[in-house]
Short mmCIF file of C-alpha atoms and ligand atoms in Angstrom, two decimals:
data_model
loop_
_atom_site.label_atom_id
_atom_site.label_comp_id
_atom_site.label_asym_id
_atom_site.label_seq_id
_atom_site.Cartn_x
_atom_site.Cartn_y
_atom_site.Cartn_z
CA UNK A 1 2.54 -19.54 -0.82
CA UNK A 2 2.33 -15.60 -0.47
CA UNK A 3 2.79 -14.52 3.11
CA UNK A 4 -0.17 -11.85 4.73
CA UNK A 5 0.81 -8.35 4.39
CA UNK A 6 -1.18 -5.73 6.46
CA UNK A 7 -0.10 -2.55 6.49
CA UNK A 8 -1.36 0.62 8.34
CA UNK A 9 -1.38 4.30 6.04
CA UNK A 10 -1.46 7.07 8.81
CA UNK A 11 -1.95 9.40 6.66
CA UNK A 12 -1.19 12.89 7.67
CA UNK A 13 -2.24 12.06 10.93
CA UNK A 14 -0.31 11.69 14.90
CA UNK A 15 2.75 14.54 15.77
CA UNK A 16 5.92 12.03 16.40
CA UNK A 17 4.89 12.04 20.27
CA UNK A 18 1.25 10.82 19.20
CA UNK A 19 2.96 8.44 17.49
CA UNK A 20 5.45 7.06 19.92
CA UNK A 21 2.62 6.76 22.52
CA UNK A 22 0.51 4.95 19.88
CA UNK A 23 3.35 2.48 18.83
CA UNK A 24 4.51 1.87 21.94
CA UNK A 25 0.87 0.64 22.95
CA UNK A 26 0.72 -1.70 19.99
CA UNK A 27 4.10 -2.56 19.09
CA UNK A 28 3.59 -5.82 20.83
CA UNK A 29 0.61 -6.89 19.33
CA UNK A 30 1.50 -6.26 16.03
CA UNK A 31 5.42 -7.86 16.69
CA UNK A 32 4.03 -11.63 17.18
CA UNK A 33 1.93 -11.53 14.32
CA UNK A 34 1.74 -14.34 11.50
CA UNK A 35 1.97 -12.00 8.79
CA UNK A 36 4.25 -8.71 7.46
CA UNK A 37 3.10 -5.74 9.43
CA UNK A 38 3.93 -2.12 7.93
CA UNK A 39 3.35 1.33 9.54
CA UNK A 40 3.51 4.29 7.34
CA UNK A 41 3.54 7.25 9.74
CA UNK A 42 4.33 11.05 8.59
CA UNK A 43 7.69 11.77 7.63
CA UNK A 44 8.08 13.89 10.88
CA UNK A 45 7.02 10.14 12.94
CA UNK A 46 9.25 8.05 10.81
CA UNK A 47 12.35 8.30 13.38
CA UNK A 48 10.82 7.78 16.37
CA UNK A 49 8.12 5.15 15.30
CA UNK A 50 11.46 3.07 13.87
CA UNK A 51 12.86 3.46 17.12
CA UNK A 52 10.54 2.28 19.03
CA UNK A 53 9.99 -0.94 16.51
CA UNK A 54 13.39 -1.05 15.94
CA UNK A 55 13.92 -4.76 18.34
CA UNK A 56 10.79 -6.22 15.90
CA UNK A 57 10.14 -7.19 12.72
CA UNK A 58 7.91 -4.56 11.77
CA UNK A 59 8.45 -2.78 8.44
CA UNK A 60 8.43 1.47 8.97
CA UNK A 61 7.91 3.38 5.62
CA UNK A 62 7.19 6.31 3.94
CA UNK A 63 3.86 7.49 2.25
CA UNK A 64 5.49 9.20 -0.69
CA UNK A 65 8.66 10.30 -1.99
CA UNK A 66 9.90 12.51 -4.78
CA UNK A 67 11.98 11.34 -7.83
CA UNK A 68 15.08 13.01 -7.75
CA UNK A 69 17.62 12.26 -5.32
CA UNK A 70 18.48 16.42 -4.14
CA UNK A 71 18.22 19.90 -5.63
CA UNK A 72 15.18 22.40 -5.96
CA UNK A 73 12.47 20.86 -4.75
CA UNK A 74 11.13 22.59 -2.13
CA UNK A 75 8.70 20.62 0.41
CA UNK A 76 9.99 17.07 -1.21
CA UNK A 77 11.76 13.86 0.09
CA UNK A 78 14.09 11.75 -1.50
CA UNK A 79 14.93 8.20 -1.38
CA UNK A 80 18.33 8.46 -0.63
CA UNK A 81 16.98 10.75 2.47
CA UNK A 82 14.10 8.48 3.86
CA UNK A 83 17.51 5.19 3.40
CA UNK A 84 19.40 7.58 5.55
CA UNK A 85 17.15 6.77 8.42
CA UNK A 86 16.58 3.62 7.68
CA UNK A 87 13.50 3.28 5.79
CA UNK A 88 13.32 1.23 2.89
CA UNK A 89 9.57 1.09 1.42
CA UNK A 90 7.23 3.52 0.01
CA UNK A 91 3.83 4.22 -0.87
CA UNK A 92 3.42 4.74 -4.57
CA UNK A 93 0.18 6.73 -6.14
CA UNK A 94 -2.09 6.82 -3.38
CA UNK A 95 -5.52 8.08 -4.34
CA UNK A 96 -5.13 11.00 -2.74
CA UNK A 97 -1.75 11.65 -3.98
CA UNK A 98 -3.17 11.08 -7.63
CA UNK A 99 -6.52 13.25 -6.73
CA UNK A 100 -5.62 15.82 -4.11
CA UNK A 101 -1.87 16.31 -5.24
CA UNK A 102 -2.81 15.79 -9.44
CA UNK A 103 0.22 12.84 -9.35
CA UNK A 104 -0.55 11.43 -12.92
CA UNK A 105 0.58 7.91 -14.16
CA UNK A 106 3.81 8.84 -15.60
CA UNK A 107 5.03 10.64 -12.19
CA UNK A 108 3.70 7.25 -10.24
CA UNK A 109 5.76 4.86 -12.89
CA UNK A 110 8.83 7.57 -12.15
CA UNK A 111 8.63 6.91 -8.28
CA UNK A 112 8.02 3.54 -9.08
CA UNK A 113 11.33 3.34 -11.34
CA UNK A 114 12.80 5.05 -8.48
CA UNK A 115 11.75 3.25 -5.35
CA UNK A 116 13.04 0.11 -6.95
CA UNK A 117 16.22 1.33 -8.14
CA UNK A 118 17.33 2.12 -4.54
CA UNK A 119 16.28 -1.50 -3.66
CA UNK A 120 12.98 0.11 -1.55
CA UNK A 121 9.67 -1.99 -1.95
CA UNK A 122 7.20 0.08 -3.00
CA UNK A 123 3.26 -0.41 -2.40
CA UNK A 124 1.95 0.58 -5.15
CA UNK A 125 -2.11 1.90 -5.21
CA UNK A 126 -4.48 1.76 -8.22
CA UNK A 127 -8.54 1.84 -7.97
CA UNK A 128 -11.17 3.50 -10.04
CA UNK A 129 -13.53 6.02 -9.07
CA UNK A 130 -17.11 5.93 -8.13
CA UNK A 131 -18.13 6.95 -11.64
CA UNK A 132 -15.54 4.28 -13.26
CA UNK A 133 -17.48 1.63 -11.27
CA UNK A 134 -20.68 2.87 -12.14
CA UNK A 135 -19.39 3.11 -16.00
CA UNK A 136 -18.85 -0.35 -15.55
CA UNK A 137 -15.18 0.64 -16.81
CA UNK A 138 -12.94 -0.23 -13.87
CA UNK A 139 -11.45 -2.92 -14.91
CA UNK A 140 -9.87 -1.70 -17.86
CA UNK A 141 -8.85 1.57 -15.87
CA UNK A 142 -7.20 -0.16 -13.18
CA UNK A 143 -5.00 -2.46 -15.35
CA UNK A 144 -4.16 0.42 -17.31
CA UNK A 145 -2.43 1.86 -14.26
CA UNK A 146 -1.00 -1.34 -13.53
CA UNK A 147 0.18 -1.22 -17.27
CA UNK A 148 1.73 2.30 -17.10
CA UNK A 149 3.17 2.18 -13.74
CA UNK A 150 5.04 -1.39 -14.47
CA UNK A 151 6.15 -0.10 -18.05
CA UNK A 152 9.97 -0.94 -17.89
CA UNK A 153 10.24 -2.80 -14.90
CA UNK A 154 12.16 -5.72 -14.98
CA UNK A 155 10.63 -9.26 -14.40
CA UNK A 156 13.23 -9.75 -11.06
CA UNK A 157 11.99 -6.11 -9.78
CA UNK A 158 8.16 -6.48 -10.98
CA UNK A 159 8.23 -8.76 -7.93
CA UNK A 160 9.19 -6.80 -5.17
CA UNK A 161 6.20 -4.65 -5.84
CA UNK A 162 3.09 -4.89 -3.46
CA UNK A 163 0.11 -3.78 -4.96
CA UNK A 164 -2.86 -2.41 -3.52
CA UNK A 165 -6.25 -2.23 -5.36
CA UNK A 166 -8.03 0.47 -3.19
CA UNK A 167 -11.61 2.01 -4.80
CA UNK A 168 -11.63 5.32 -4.07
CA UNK A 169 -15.11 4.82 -3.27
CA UNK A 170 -14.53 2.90 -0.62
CA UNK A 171 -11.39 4.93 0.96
CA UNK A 172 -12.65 6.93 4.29
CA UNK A 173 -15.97 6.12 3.46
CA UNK A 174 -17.22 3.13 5.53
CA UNK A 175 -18.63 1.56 2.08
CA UNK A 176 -16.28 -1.40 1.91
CA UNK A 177 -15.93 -3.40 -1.66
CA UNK A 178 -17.19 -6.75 -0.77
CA UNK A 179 -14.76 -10.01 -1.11
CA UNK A 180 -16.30 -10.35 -4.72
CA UNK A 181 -15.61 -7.45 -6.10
CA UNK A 182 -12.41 -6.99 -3.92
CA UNK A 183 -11.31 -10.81 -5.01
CA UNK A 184 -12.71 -9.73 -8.93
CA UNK A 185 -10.33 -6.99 -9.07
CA UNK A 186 -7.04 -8.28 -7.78
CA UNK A 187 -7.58 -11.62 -9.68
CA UNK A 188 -7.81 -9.43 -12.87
CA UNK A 189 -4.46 -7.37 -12.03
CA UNK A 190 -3.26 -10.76 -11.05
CA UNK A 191 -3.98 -11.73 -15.15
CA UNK A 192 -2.47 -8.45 -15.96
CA UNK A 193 0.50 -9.30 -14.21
CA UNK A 194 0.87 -12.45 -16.02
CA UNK A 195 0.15 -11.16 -19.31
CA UNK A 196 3.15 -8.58 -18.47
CA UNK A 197 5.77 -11.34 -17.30
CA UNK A 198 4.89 -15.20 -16.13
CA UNK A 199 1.93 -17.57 -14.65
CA UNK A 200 5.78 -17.40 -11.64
CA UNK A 201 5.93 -13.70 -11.02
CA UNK A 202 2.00 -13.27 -11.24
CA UNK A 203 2.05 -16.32 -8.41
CA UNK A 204 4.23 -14.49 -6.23
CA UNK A 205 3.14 -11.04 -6.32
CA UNK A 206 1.86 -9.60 -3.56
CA UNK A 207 -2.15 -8.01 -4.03
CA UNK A 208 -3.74 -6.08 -0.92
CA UNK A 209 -7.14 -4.68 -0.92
CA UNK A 210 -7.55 -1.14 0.77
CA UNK A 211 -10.76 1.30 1.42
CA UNK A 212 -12.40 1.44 4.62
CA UNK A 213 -11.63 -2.56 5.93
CA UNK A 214 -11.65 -2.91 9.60
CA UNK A 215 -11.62 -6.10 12.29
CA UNK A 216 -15.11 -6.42 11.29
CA UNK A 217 -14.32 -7.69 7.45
CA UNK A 218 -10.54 -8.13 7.09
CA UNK A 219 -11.08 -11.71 7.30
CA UNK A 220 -13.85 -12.22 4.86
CA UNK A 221 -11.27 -9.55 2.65
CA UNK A 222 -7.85 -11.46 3.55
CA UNK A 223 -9.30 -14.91 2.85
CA UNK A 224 -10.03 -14.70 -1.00
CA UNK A 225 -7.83 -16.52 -3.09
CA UNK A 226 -6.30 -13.12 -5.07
CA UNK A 227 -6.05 -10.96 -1.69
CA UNK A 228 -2.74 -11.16 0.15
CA UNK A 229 -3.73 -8.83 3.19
CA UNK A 230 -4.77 -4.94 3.80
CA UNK A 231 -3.34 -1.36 3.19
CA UNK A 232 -5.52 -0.40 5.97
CA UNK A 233 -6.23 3.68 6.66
CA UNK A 234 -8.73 4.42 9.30
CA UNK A 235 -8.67 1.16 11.61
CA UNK A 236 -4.67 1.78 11.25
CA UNK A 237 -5.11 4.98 13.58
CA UNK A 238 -6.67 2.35 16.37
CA UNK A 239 -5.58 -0.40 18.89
CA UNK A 240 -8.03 -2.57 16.09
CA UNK A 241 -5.17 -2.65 13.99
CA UNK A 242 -3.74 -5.33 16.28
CA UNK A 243 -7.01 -7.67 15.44
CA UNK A 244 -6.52 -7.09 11.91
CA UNK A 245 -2.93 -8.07 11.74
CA UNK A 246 -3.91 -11.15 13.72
CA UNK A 247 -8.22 -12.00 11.88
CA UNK A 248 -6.75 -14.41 9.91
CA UNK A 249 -5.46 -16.35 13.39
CA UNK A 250 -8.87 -16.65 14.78
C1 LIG B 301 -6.21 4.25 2.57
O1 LIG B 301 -6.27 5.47 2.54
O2 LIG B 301 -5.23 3.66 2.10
C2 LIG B 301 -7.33 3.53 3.17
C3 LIG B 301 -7.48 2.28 2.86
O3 LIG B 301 -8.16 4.26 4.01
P1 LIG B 301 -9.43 3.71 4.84
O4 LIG B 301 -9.05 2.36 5.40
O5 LIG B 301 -9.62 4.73 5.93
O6 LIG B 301 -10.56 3.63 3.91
#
């Protein structure tokens, strides 16, 4: 039985004071929750939204990293860095990592290699664009990303991966995938997964849907049988977070 996940992507978004304040107004609302709860602040946040979480069970991670460990890379973050404070998961190929910041597959299957060779879990993002939907050719785009970023990774790490199937479409839009096509999608990397390694490791992989799901349809979202819980952006900003963590309760 695979446990909720809901997790809340900041983006670049909340100076570390913003973010205390905010924390500190949620923190117990999202501790009691029935589910794993993960905030991924800004790097600059990281410390002090960890220590205000740090007496919970809350998960505090990163929303990228690079894939060396030190040397010229100016403006990057390493692994070993983000571990030294205490923070051991990652997102991996974010939309707007791949779009804005041109991170192709083989640099997302790097960090990938690299997150789980530090023993981070890494949430990993796929989803087509509005013209793949329309093309009627997102399916076989997003398990080719699934394909490339899991190339190499070992059965016992394939697991440790959360995945999140987010449609860029639907990402800071307000035009939410319905459960169908949200429940289509991660039942089909579900098969990918599967195909890849076992009926066991595809059964206990963790799928999240992400683009623009708020208290209003988390629960229609979270309750489909391939959907394990939420990368959540927006809503993640807001006190709602604390009635998504918890929709599933009600
Ligand atoms: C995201 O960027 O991961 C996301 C899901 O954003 P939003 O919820 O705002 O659509």
């Amino acid at each position: 039985m695979r446990k909720l996940i809901v997790a809340a992507n900041w983006k670049m978004n909340k100076t570390p004071e913003e973010a205390g304040i905010f924390v500190e107004e949620i923190k117990s609302g999202i501790a009691d929750a029935n589910a794993d709860v993960y905030v991924f602040p800004p790097f600059l946040a990281l410390q002090t939204v960890s220590d205000v979480l740090k007496d919970t069970d809350v998960k505090v991670g990163a929303q990228n990293m690079y894939i060396e460990d030190k040397g010229a890379y100016t403006g990057e973050i390493s692994a070993d860095m983000l571990q030294s404070i205490g923070i051991n998961s990652v997102i991996i190929g974010h939309s707007e990592r791949r779009q804005i910041f041109k991170e192709s597959d083989e640099m997302v299957h790097a960090k990938l290699i690299k997150a789980l060779s530090k023993g981070m879990t890494p949430i990993l993002c796929c989803g087509e664009d509005l013209e793949t939907r329309e093309n009627n050719k997102f399916m076989d785009f997003i398990n080719s990303q699934i394909k490339s970023a899991f190339a190499d990774v070992s059965e016992s790490d394939a697991c440790k991966v959360i995945i999140a199937y987010e449609p860029v479409w639907a990402i800071g839009t307000g035009k939410v995938a319905t459960g169908e096509q949200a429940e289509q999608v991660c039942a089909s990397i579900r098969s990918t997964i599967e195909e890849m390694y076992s009926k066991e490791t595809a059964d206990n992989i963790h799928i999240l849907y992400g683009g623009s799901c708020n208290v209003g349809n988390a629960k229609e979202l979270f309750s489909m049988p391939d959907i394990d819980g939420g990368l959540i952006g927006g809503a993640g900003l807001k006190p709602e977070f604390v009635d998504i963590v918890h929709c599933k309760e009600k």
